[in-house]
Structure formats: structure tokens, C-alpha cells
DNA sequence: CAGTGGTCTAGACCACAGA
DNA sequence: CTGTGGTCTAGACCACTGC
């Protein structure tokens, strides 16, 4: 009859396992994790659930699995770089690393897509779409770090409180219970520092900038924001993990 | 007795589905795919297998699934940018886009890790490790595109044929039947163009370069190469897709 | 409410690595 | 040969969306 034995859900399992990896509870001196049968018993889940969790950990770079050998933990590089995969927002990511991200200057204006300085990297957008245009200058541990130029679809995100403008726009959207985040397209490039932003960075116009363009979508597939972040090349480095 | 009915494996299914998405065979005018039961029947696979495939397509950005609504196709941006997720090597990726990647100048030398110009972004390496040091200048459709500086572990990859040096080092390793590719750590950054490489690019020293550092591992977790690719900022843009 | 994708169970067989 | 992870089946129930 396949009665539900009420085991823990995958998301919980993933959290627990990340924690147990960090504390070393399930990693031996050779970075090896217990075998799947052992983990199944330890967490009281079926193999399917366990492997769902292992798969997520593996995508995030916490572990890798070697066929016929075993499962191994991996050092995460989040401490030195910004992970492009952990979509938690810059503020949260930096807070986790014990670094302080502050917004020193910001502006918000109402525009239509036709008047925006740029458009989403992928996809199209109706020129009549009403947008919030937000510009933010942000410092990391007191040093100029990034200039953010972003557009949010007004009809979707509604009013943006000042606390979000100073802090985390990402958290503002994520915590809105009527919206479910879906996915992002990201385009990374380098470009010379523009004159109008040179004052903020300790750099001459024309200096290298690392640029990240994000198009953000809800889980329904609806675009809700697109943005361009320019990082001081000396401070901004992105990290990611790929399976071949 | 759960007899095997010999349906197709996931990898095959993924290929077929990508194809059927490109040709429009399983996408309607609203970009919607058939429901899971319909796809199960179409491809004659169980739900598990189907969802494994859908999951991979979704990670690669071909589709997204909206709970309670349906599955939808997405435009891929591979035609305009280099995808950091499709790990097939630059040569193959460009060939697929109908662009010509040529190596105009290259060198290969024997060094030890102690003498290497840089080390893996993550992890450590024994200074005594024997390496191939490879430098390549590569053009895209006749224009200066990227300078590649990479190190391959000699004891793992063995001798590197000249054809691989001129063409695809990635394919050379991938086609070696005794080696199984595993994963990569990637660190992206921007930096000023160094004087010694300015001659190759049509740029002055100090111009922005987009830089990709790769540490490549076998499926056993063994490092086999680490490299640094510098792209002309006007031509090199990276694309990726993330689920939030 | 009906229909969609999301999670979970229990069990079988396959393929690779190493002693 | 044994133990590891990889694939697959068949079926159940859960959770969200829109009518």
C-alpha cells in the first residue's frame, strides 16, 4: 500500500547534509563521505531521496561522486569569490563571508522600457512596460565595490521600500509571498570604466570593469527585473562549479 | 518481477528532446511542451526517466517547469555568447555557431609546478608536479580573440599531439578513453591587458580583458589541468543560466 | 474541482573500480 | 569477486494553478 512513513523532505536533507559536511560529521580525513546505503540509514530516507539531495549538493559543488569509488567532499570557494550559482543576493552572500556591503548612494525613478538605458540581454520587452529604474553605489568593507543599474517591472514587484533600496533588493522580492523566484540568465563581460562612474571607484576612466548582466524571471517564466552590475576589477571575482 | 522493457537511456532521451525542441516538434506556439504523461507516452519512458531528462534540460536552460502550469521552452543564447555551462571546449562551441576558431601561434614546454606562472585558483598542487606549459594565441573569424595560458599534468594526459595543440585540447582529453572528465572550478575576472600580449590584440596595454580561470578535474577528483584564458573584452562574453 | 508538476517509496538491474 | 555509484521501473501521494 506504500504508506507514507513521513521521512524528511529533500530540502531539509540538503540543509542538514551541508551542515554535516561543514562540521565534518560525515566526512573522513580523506574527504570521503559514507556510502549511499550508510547515508540512507543515517538520515532515514530512501535511496531516491538521498540521491536527489546528493545531486543538488553536487550541482552546487559541495561534493562529487565517483562511480565505483565513492562520494567526496570538496572545498567551497565562496570565501574568496562571489558564487554565481548561490542565488541569494550579494548582501546575503557577503554577510555570510563576514563582509559588510553598504549602499552609499542610490536613486529610484519611474521610466518605461523605451527609455531604459539598456534592455534584457536575452528576450524582448514591450517598450511600454512600466519600470523602476534603480541605481546604487555599493561599498564592500568601506571600499568602492560595485555600481548597480537595474530595472524592476513595477506591475510585478509593486512599491519598493527604502529599506530594500539600501539593503537587499533580492531579499525584498524573495520574501514577497505572492512571487516565486524562478531563474536567471546571466551574461558576463568586461568593459572600460565609464567617465560618469569613475568618481566612485578609485580608478581612471577606461580602467577594466567586470560586468554582470542579469535577467531575472519568476517561476512562472515572467521577467521581473534586469540589471547590470559593474565591479571594480580588483575586488570582483566570480566563482562557479561545472560538471563536465 | 520488474522485467526490463529496454526503453531508451536518459542521455539519448535528452539528445532527442533537445532536437525535438529545436525543430519545434514538441513546442507549441506559446512555447509550451506537452504534459509529462504525454511526453512519457511519446518517448515510451517512465516518469522517472522523463523527469531526469527534463531536469537536465532545465539545468541547461532549454526549458523551465512551472508548478501547476506546465513545461515551457526557452530561447538559448548560445548563438551570441559562450556558454560556461556547455563544457564542450571552445573549438566545438564556436564550430556549432558557425564561427571559425584558429590557433595562430602556440608553444609547449616542460616545467614543474614550482615554475608555473600561476597555480590553480582553488586547491593546492605539489610543486614537483611535472606539467606541460602551453600558450596559444587564437583568432575568431580572423580577429584576435583570446590568449590561452594553460598547464596540463604530464603524468595524467601523456603526450600532446600537435593536432590537439592547433585544435582542441579539450577534445584531446575527452577522447582519451582512459580518462573520464569530471568537473571544473571556474573563476571569472577582469584585468588590464599585459604589455607582453598587447601585440596580439588590437588594443593598448591596460585595456580591459575578460579572464576565465579553469581548474579541470577527472571524474575521480584528480586535477589534470589549470588554465587562464584572456579574452578581448569586445568579443568575449559569457552566458549562463541559473535556477533561483 | 481537474490538471499540472513536485516528492517519495521499494525494489531491480547496470557499470565501473579496486583488491 | 565485492562494493561503489548510475539507471530504471511502477506506483502513490503532495502542492500549486486556474477554471
Coordinates of C-alpha atoms (C1' of nucleotides) in Angstrom, one line a residue:
Chain A
X1 CA 0.0 0.0 0.0
X2 CA 3.1 2.2 0.0
X3 CA 2.1 4.0 3.2
X4 CA 4.0 7.3 3.7
X5 CA 6.4 6.9 6.6
X6 CA 6.8 10.7 6.8
X7 CA 10.6 10.9 6.3
X8 CA 12.2 14.3 5.8
X9 CA 11.9 16.3 2.6
X10 CA 14.8 16.7 0.2
X11 CA 15.3 20.4 1.0
X12 CA 15.7 19.7 4.7
X13 CA 18.1 16.8 3.9
X14 CA 20.2 19.1 1.8
X15 CA 20.5 21.6 4.5
X16 CA 21.4 19.0 7.1
X17 CA 24.0 17.5 4.8
X18 CA 25.6 20.8 4.1
X19 CA 25.8 21.4 7.8
X20 CA 27.1 17.9 8.4
X21 CA 29.8 18.4 5.8
X22 CA 30.9 21.7 7.3
X23 CA 31.1 20.3 10.7
X24 CA 32.9 17.2 9.3
X25 CA 30.3 14.9 10.7
X26 CA 30.0 12.9 7.5
X27 CA 33.5 13.5 6.1
X28 CA 36.5 11.4 7.0
X29 CA 40.1 12.6 6.8
X30 CA 40.3 11.7 3.1
X31 CA 37.2 13.9 2.4
X32 CA 35.2 10.8 1.8
X33 CA 31.5 10.6 2.7
X34 CA 29.8 7.4 3.8
X35 CA 28.4 5.2 1.1
X36 CA 24.8 5.6 -0.1
X37 CA 23.4 2.7 2.0
X38 CA 25.0 4.2 5.1
X39 CA 23.7 7.7 4.4
X40 CA 20.2 6.3 3.7
X41 CA 20.2 4.7 7.2
X42 CA 21.8 7.8 8.8
X43 CA 19.1 10.1 7.5
X44 CA 16.3 7.6 7.4
X45 CA 15.5 8.3 3.7
X46 CA 15.1 6.1 0.7
X47 CA 17.8 6.0 -2.0
X48 CA 15.7 8.2 -4.3
X49 CA 15.5 11.0 -1.8
X50 CA 19.1 10.6 -0.8
X51 CA 20.3 10.8 -4.4
X52 CA 18.1 13.9 -5.1
X53 CA 20.0 15.5 -2.2
X54 CA 23.4 14.3 -3.4
X55 CA 22.6 15.6 -6.9
X56 CA 21.9 19.1 -5.6
X57 CA 25.0 19.1 -3.4
X58 CA 26.9 18.0 -6.4
X59 CA 25.5 20.8 -8.6
X60 CA 26.4 23.3 -6.0
X61 CA 30.0 21.9 -5.8
X62 CA 29.8 20.7 -2.2
X63 CA 30.6 17.1 -3.3
X64 CA 31.4 15.0 -6.2
X65 CA 30.6 11.4 -6.8
X66 CA 33.0 9.0 -8.5
X67 CA 31.5 5.9 -10.0
X68 CA 32.7 2.8 -8.3
X69 CA 34.8 4.7 -5.8
X70 CA 32.7 6.8 -3.6
X71 CA 31.4 10.3 -2.7
X72 CA 33.8 13.0 -1.7
X73 CA 33.5 16.5 -0.2
X74 CA 35.0 19.5 -1.9
X75 CA 36.4 22.7 -0.6
X76 CA 34.0 25.6 -1.4
X77 CA 35.5 28.8 -2.7
X78 CA 32.7 31.1 -1.5
X79 CA 35.1 32.6 1.0
X80 CA 37.2 34.2 -1.7
X81 CA 34.8 34.8 -4.5
X82 CA 31.2 35.6 -5.3
X83 CA 29.5 32.4 -6.3
X84 CA 27.3 32.9 -9.4
X85 CA 25.4 29.8 -8.5
X86 CA 24.2 30.5 -5.0
X87 CA 21.5 32.9 -5.9
X88 CA 21.0 34.5 -2.5
X89 CA 21.8 38.1 -3.4
X90 CA 25.0 40.0 -2.9
X91 CA 24.1 41.3 0.5
X92 CA 23.4 37.9 2.0
X93 CA 26.4 36.3 0.3
X94 CA 28.8 38.9 1.7
X95 CA 27.2 38.8 5.1
X96 CA 27.9 35.1 5.1
X97 CA 31.5 35.8 4.4
X98 CA 31.6 38.2 7.2
X99 CA 32.0 41.2 4.9
X100 CA 30.0 44.4 5.1
X101 CA 28.1 45.5 2.0
X102 CA 26.8 49.1 2.2
X103 CA 24.8 51.3 -0.2
X104 CA 26.3 54.8 -0.1
X105 CA 24.2 56.4 -2.8
X106 CA 21.0 55.4 -4.6
X107 CA 18.2 56.7 -6.7
X108 CA 14.9 55.3 -7.9
X109 CA 12.8 56.7 -10.8
X110 CA 9.8 55.7 -12.9
X111 CA 10.5 55.0 -16.5
X112 CA 9.2 53.0 -19.4
X113 CA 11.2 50.3 -21.1
X114 CA 11.5 52.5 -24.1
X115 CA 13.5 55.0 -22.1
X116 CA 15.7 52.4 -20.3
X117 CA 19.5 52.7 -20.8
X118 CA 19.6 49.0 -21.8
X119 CA 17.3 46.0 -22.4
X120 CA 17.4 42.4 -21.2
X121 CA 20.3 40.5 -22.6
X122 CA 18.0 37.8 -23.8
X123 CA 14.4 38.1 -24.7
X124 CA 12.4 41.2 -25.6
X125 CA 10.4 43.6 -23.6
X126 CA 7.4 45.7 -24.5
X127 CA 8.6 49.3 -24.8
X128 CA 5.5 50.5 -22.8
X129 CA 6.4 48.4 -19.8
X130 CA 6.5 50.5 -16.6
X131 CA 9.8 50.1 -14.8
X132 CA 11.5 51.2 -11.6
X133 CA 15.0 52.4 -12.6
X134 CA 17.3 51.9 -9.7
X135 CA 21.0 53.0 -9.4
X136 CA 23.1 52.1 -6.5
X137 CA 26.7 52.6 -5.5
X138 CA 27.9 50.0 -3.1
X139 CA 30.9 49.6 -0.9
X140 CA 32.5 46.4 0.4
X141 CA 34.1 46.8 3.8
X142 CA 34.3 50.5 3.2
X143 CA 35.9 50.3 -0.3
X144 CA 34.1 51.1 -3.6
X145 CA 32.9 47.8 -4.9
X146 CA 30.1 47.9 -7.5
X147 CA 27.8 50.2 -9.4
X148 CA 24.4 48.7 -9.9
X149 CA 22.0 49.8 -12.6
X150 CA 18.8 47.8 -12.6
X151 CA 15.2 47.9 -13.8
X152 CA 12.3 46.2 -12.0
X153 CA 8.9 45.7 -13.5
X154 CA 6.5 47.9 -11.5
X155 CA 3.4 46.0 -12.2
X156 CA 5.0 42.9 -10.8
X157 CA 7.1 44.0 -7.8
X158 CA 4.9 46.9 -6.7
X159 CA 6.4 49.5 -4.4
X160 CA 10.0 49.2 -3.3
X161 CA 10.5 50.2 0.3
X162 CA 13.6 52.3 1.2
X163 CA 15.0 49.5 3.4
X164 CA 15.2 47.3 0.3
X165 CA 16.9 50.1 -1.7
X166 CA 19.6 50.4 1.0
X167 CA 19.9 46.7 1.6
X168 CA 18.8 43.7 -0.4
X169 CA 16.5 44.1 -3.4
X170 CA 16.8 40.4 -3.9
X171 CA 15.5 39.6 -0.4
X172 CA 12.7 42.1 -0.9
X173 CA 11.5 40.1 -3.9
X174 CA 12.2 36.7 -2.4
X175 CA 10.2 37.5 0.7
X176 CA 7.2 38.7 -1.2
X177 CA 4.9 35.8 -0.7
X178 CA 3.0 36.3 -3.9
X179 CA 6.1 36.0 -6.0
X180 CA 8.1 32.8 -6.6
X181 CA 11.6 33.3 -8.0
X182 CA 12.4 31.1 -11.0
X183 CA 15.6 31.6 -12.8
X184 CA 18.2 34.0 -14.2
X185 CA 20.0 34.5 -17.5
X186 CA 23.5 35.9 -16.8
X187 CA 25.9 37.5 -19.2
X188 CA 29.4 38.3 -18.0
X189 CA 31.7 40.7 -19.8
X190 CA 34.4 43.2 -19.3
X191 CA 34.3 46.8 -20.3
X192 CA 36.2 50.1 -19.8
X193 CA 35.0 52.2 -16.8
X194 CA 32.7 55.0 -18.0
X195 CA 33.6 58.6 -17.1
X196 CA 30.4 59.2 -15.2
X197 CA 31.1 56.5 -12.7
X198 CA 34.9 57.0 -12.4
X199 CA 34.4 59.3 -9.4
X200 CA 33.1 56.4 -7.3
X201 CA 35.8 53.9 -8.0
X202 CA 39.4 54.7 -7.2
X203 CA 40.2 54.3 -10.9
X204 CA 40.6 56.3 -14.0
X205 CA 38.0 56.2 -16.8
X206 CA 38.8 53.3 -19.1
X207 CA 40.0 51.0 -16.4
X208 CA 38.7 47.4 -16.6
X209 CA 35.3 46.7 -15.1
X210 CA 33.9 43.2 -14.6
X211 CA 30.3 43.4 -15.6
X212 CA 27.4 41.0 -14.8
X213 CA 24.1 41.4 -16.6
X214 CA 21.2 39.5 -15.0
X215 CA 17.7 38.9 -16.4
X216 CA 15.5 37.6 -13.6
X217 CA 12.4 35.6 -14.0
X218 CA 9.6 34.3 -11.8
X219 CA 8.9 30.6 -11.6
X220 CA 6.1 31.3 -14.0
X221 CA 8.6 32.4 -16.6
X222 CA 7.6 36.0 -16.3
X223 CA 10.5 38.5 -16.4
X224 CA 10.5 40.8 -13.4
X225 CA 13.9 42.5 -13.5
X226 CA 17.0 43.0 -15.5
X227 CA 20.2 44.6 -14.3
X228 CA 23.8 45.5 -14.9
X229 CA 26.4 45.4 -12.2
X230 CA 29.9 46.8 -12.7
X231 CA 32.6 45.6 -10.4
X232 CA 35.9 47.1 -9.6
X233 CA 38.1 44.5 -11.3
X234 CA 40.5 44.3 -8.3
X235 CA 37.7 43.2 -6.0
X236 CA 35.1 41.4 -8.0
X237 CA 35.7 37.8 -9.0
X238 CA 33.1 35.3 -9.8
X239 CA 33.3 31.6 -8.9
X240 CA 31.4 28.7 -10.4
X241 CA 31.4 25.0 -10.5
X242 CA 30.6 23.0 -13.6
X243 CA 30.2 19.3 -14.2
X244 CA 31.7 18.1 -17.4
Chain B
X1 CA 9.3 -9.1 -11.4
X2 CA 10.0 -5.7 -12.8
X3 CA 11.3 -7.0 -16.1
X4 CA 13.5 -4.6 -18.1
X5 CA 11.4 -3.4 -21.1
X6 CA 14.6 -1.9 -22.6
X7 CA 13.5 1.7 -23.0
X8 CA 15.9 4.4 -24.1
X9 CA 18.5 5.7 -21.6
X10 CA 18.3 9.3 -20.2
X11 CA 21.3 10.6 -22.3
X12 CA 19.6 9.5 -25.5
X13 CA 16.3 11.0 -24.4
X14 CA 18.0 14.3 -23.6
X15 CA 19.5 14.5 -27.0
X16 CA 16.2 13.6 -28.7
X17 CA 14.3 16.2 -26.7
X18 CA 16.8 18.9 -27.5
X19 CA 16.4 18.1 -31.1
X20 CA 12.7 18.0 -30.9
X21 CA 12.7 21.3 -29.2
X22 CA 14.9 22.9 -31.8
X23 CA 12.7 21.5 -34.6
X24 CA 9.6 22.6 -32.8
X25 CA 8.2 19.1 -32.7
X26 CA 7.3 19.3 -29.0
X27 CA 6.8 23.0 -28.6
X28 CA 3.5 24.8 -29.5
X29 CA 3.1 28.4 -30.5
X30 CA 3.2 29.5 -26.8
X31 CA 6.5 27.7 -26.2
X32 CA 4.6 25.1 -24.2
X33 CA 5.7 21.5 -24.1
X34 CA 3.3 18.6 -23.8
X35 CA 2.4 17.4 -20.3
X36 CA 4.5 14.8 -18.5
X37 CA 2.1 12.0 -19.2
X38 CA 2.0 12.9 -22.9
X39 CA 5.8 13.0 -23.0
X40 CA 6.1 9.7 -21.2
X41 CA 3.9 8.1 -23.9
X42 CA 5.7 9.9 -26.8
X43 CA 9.1 8.7 -25.8
X44 CA 8.0 5.5 -24.2
X45 CA 9.7 6.0 -20.9
X46 CA 8.6 6.1 -17.3
X47 CA 8.1 9.2 -15.4
X48 CA 11.4 8.9 -13.5
X49 CA 13.4 8.7 -16.7
X50 CA 11.4 11.5 -18.3
X51 CA 11.9 13.8 -15.3
X52 CA 15.7 13.0 -15.2
X53 CA 15.8 14.3 -18.7
X54 CA 13.6 17.3 -18.0
X55 CA 15.8 18.1 -15.1
X56 CA 18.9 18.1 -17.2
X57 CA 17.2 20.2 -19.9
X58 CA 16.2 22.6 -17.2
X59 CA 19.7 22.9 -15.7
X60 CA 21.0 23.7 -19.2
X61 CA 18.4 26.4 -19.7
X62 CA 16.5 24.7 -22.6
X63 CA 13.2 24.6 -20.6
X64 CA 11.7 25.6 -17.3
X65 CA 8.9 23.9 -15.5
X66 CA 6.2 25.9 -13.7
X67 CA 4.4 24.0 -11.0
X68 CA 0.7 23.6 -11.7
X69 CA 1.1 25.3 -15.1
X70 CA 3.3 23.3 -17.4
X71 CA 6.7 23.0 -19.1
X72 CA 8.0 25.7 -21.4
X73 CA 10.8 26.0 -23.9
X74 CA 13.3 28.8 -23.6
X75 CA 15.4 30.6 -26.2
X76 CA 19.1 29.6 -25.8
X77 CA 21.7 32.4 -26.1
X78 CA 24.5 30.2 -27.3
X79 CA 24.4 31.9 -30.6
X80 CA 25.6 35.2 -29.2
X81 CA 27.7 34.2 -26.3
X82 CA 30.0 31.5 -25.0
X83 CA 28.1 29.3 -22.6
X84 CA 30.0 28.5 -19.5
X85 CA 27.8 25.5 -18.8
X86 CA 28.1 23.5 -22.0
X87 CA 31.5 22.2 -21.4
X88 CA 32.4 21.1 -24.9
X89 CA 35.5 23.2 -25.4
X90 CA 35.8 26.5 -27.2
X91 CA 36.6 25.0 -30.6
X92 CA 33.5 22.8 -30.7
X93 CA 31.3 25.6 -29.3
X94 CA 32.4 28.0 -31.9
X95 CA 32.1 25.4 -34.7
X96 CA 28.5 24.9 -33.6
X97 CA 27.9 28.6 -34.0
X98 CA 29.4 28.5 -37.5
X99 CA 32.4 30.5 -36.4
X100 CA 36.0 29.7 -37.1
X101 CA 38.5 29.4 -34.2
X102 CA 42.1 29.2 -35.4
X103 CA 45.3 28.9 -33.4
X104 CA 47.9 31.3 -35.0
X105 CA 50.7 30.8 -32.6
X106 CA 51.5 28.3 -29.9
X107 CA 54.2 26.9 -27.7
X108 CA 54.6 23.9 -25.4
X109 CA 57.2 23.4 -22.7
X110 CA 58.0 21.1 -19.8
X111 CA 58.0 22.7 -16.4
X112 CA 57.3 21.8 -12.8
X113 CA 54.5 23.4 -10.8
X114 CA 57.1 25.4 -8.9
X115 CA 58.0 27.2 -12.0
X116 CA 54.5 27.8 -13.3
X117 CA 53.3 31.4 -13.8
X118 CA 50.2 30.7 -11.7
X119 CA 48.6 28.0 -9.6
X120 CA 45.1 26.5 -9.6
X121 CA 42.5 29.0 -8.3
X122 CA 41.3 26.5 -5.8
X123 CA 43.2 23.7 -4.2
X124 CA 46.9 23.2 -3.9
X125 CA 49.4 21.4 -6.1
X126 CA 52.7 19.7 -5.3
X127 CA 55.5 22.0 -6.6
X128 CA 57.3 18.9 -8.0
X129 CA 54.4 18.0 -10.3
X130 CA 55.5 17.8 -13.9
X131 CA 53.5 20.0 -16.3
X132 CA 53.1 20.8 -19.9
X133 CA 53.0 24.6 -20.2
X134 CA 51.0 25.6 -23.2
X135 CA 50.5 29.1 -24.6
X136 CA 48.1 29.7 -27.5
X137 CA 47.0 32.8 -29.4
X138 CA 43.7 32.2 -31.0
X139 CA 41.6 34.1 -33.6
X140 CA 37.9 34.1 -34.1
X141 CA 36.9 34.5 -37.7
X142 CA 40.2 36.1 -38.4
X143 CA 40.2 38.6 -35.5
X144 CA 42.3 38.3 -32.3
X145 CA 40.2 36.6 -29.8
X146 CA 41.9 35.0 -26.9
X147 CA 45.3 34.3 -25.3
X148 CA 45.4 31.0 -23.5
X149 CA 47.9 30.0 -20.9
X150 CA 47.4 26.6 -19.6
X151 CA 49.1 23.8 -17.7
X152 CA 48.4 20.1 -18.1
X153 CA 49.6 17.4 -15.7
X154 CA 52.1 15.3 -17.8
X155 CA 51.7 12.2 -15.8
X156 CA 48.0 12.2 -16.5
X157 CA 47.5 13.4 -20.0
X158 CA 50.6 12.0 -21.5
X159 CA 52.0 13.4 -24.8
X160 CA 50.0 16.1 -26.5
X161 CA 49.9 15.7 -30.3
X162 CA 50.4 18.7 -32.5
X163 CA 46.9 18.4 -33.9
X164 CA 45.5 19.0 -30.4
X165 CA 47.7 22.0 -29.9
X166 CA 46.4 23.6 -33.0
X167 CA 42.8 22.5 -32.5
X168 CA 41.0 21.3 -29.4
X169 CA 42.9 20.4 -26.3
X170 CA 39.6 19.7 -24.6
X171 CA 38.6 17.1 -27.3
X172 CA 42.0 15.5 -27.0
X173 CA 41.4 14.8 -23.3
X174 CA 37.8 14.0 -23.7
X175 CA 38.5 11.4 -26.4
X176 CA 41.2 9.7 -24.3
X177 CA 39.4 6.5 -23.3
X178 CA 41.4 6.0 -20.2
X179 CA 40.4 9.4 -18.8
X180 CA 36.9 10.5 -17.7
X181 CA 36.2 14.2 -17.3
X182 CA 34.7 15.2 -14.1
X183 CA 34.2 18.8 -13.2
X184 CA 35.7 22.3 -13.3
X185 CA 36.1 25.2 -10.9
X186 CA 35.9 28.4 -12.8
X187 CA 36.9 31.9 -11.6
X188 CA 36.0 34.8 -13.8
X189 CA 37.6 38.2 -13.5
X190 CA 38.6 41.3 -15.4
X191 CA 42.2 42.7 -15.7
X192 CA 44.2 45.2 -17.6
X193 CA 45.9 43.8 -20.8
X194 CA 49.5 43.0 -20.1
X195 CA 52.2 44.6 -22.2
X196 CA 53.6 41.3 -23.5
X197 CA 50.3 40.3 -25.0
X198 CA 49.2 43.7 -26.4
X199 CA 50.8 43.0 -29.7
X200 CA 48.3 40.2 -30.4
X201 CA 45.1 42.2 -29.6
X202 CA 44.3 45.3 -31.4
X203 CA 44.4 47.1 -28.0
X204 CA 46.7 49.2 -25.9
X205 CA 48.3 47.7 -22.8
X206 CA 45.9 48.3 -19.9
X207 CA 42.8 47.7 -21.9
X208 CA 40.1 45.6 -20.3
X209 CA 40.5 41.8 -20.6
X210 CA 37.9 39.3 -19.6
X211 CA 39.6 36.4 -17.9
X212 CA 38.5 32.9 -17.2
X213 CA 40.5 30.6 -14.9
X214 CA 39.6 27.0 -15.1
X215 CA 40.7 24.1 -12.9
X216 CA 39.8 20.9 -14.6
X217 CA 39.3 17.6 -12.8
X218 CA 38.8 14.0 -13.8
X219 CA 35.7 12.2 -12.5
X220 CA 37.9 10.6 -9.9
X221 CA 38.5 14.0 -8.5
X222 CA 42.1 14.2 -9.7
X223 CA 43.2 17.6 -11.1
X224 CA 44.5 17.3 -14.6
X225 CA 44.8 20.9 -15.9
X226 CA 44.5 24.5 -14.9
X227 CA 44.4 27.4 -17.3
X228 CA 43.9 31.1 -17.8
X229 CA 42.2 32.5 -20.8
X230 CA 42.2 36.2 -21.6
X231 CA 39.6 37.5 -24.0
X232 CA 39.4 40.7 -25.9
X233 CA 36.6 42.4 -24.0
X234 CA 34.8 43.4 -27.2
X235 CA 34.4 39.8 -28.4
X236 CA 34.3 37.6 -25.3
X237 CA 31.0 37.4 -23.4
X238 CA 30.0 34.5 -21.2
X239 CA 26.5 33.3 -20.8
X240 CA 24.9 31.2 -18.1
X241 CA 21.6 30.1 -16.8
X242 CA 20.8 29.7 -13.1
X243 CA 17.8 28.4 -11.2
X244 CA 16.9 30.5 -8.2
Chain C
dC1 C1' -12.9 20.9 -8.9
dA2 C1' -9.5 18.9 -12.5
dG3 C1' -4.9 19.1 -14.3
dT4 C1' -0.3 20.3 -13.8
dG5 C1' 4.4 19.5 -12.0
dG6 C1' 6.9 18.0 -7.2
dT7 C1' 8.1 14.5 -3.9
dC8 C1' 8.6 9.9 -2.2
dT9 C1' 8.7 4.7 -1.8
dA10 C1' 10.5 0.0 -2.7
dG11 C1' 12.9 -2.7 -5.4
dA12 C1' 15.7 -4.3 -9.6
dC13 C1' 19.5 -4.3 -12.6
dC14 C1' 23.8 -2.0 -14.9
dA15 C1' 28.6 -0.3 -15.0
dC16 C1' 32.8 0.9 -13.0
dA17 C1' 36.9 0.5 -9.7
dG18 C1' 39.9 -2.0 -6.9
dA19 C1' 41.5 -6.0 -4.1
Chain D
dC1 C1' 34.5 -11.0 -6.8
dT2 C1' 32.6 -7.3 -4.0
dG3 C1' 31.3 -2.8 -3.2
dT4 C1' 30.6 1.5 -5.1
dG5 C1' 27.7 4.8 -7.6
dG6 C1' 24.3 5.1 -12.1
dT7 C1' 19.9 3.9 -14.2
dC8 C1' 15.4 2.4 -14.4
dT9 C1' 10.5 0.6 -13.2
dA10 C1' 5.8 1.1 -11.2
dG11 C1' 3.1 3.3 -8.4
dA12 C1' 1.5 6.6 -4.6
dC13 C1' 0.6 10.9 -2.6
dC14 C1' 1.5 16.2 -2.2
dA15 C1' 1.1 21.1 -3.7
dC16 C1' 0.2 24.5 -6.8
dT17 C1' -2.7 26.8 -10.6
dG18 C1' -6.7 28.1 -12.9
dC19 C1' -11.4 27.2 -14.0

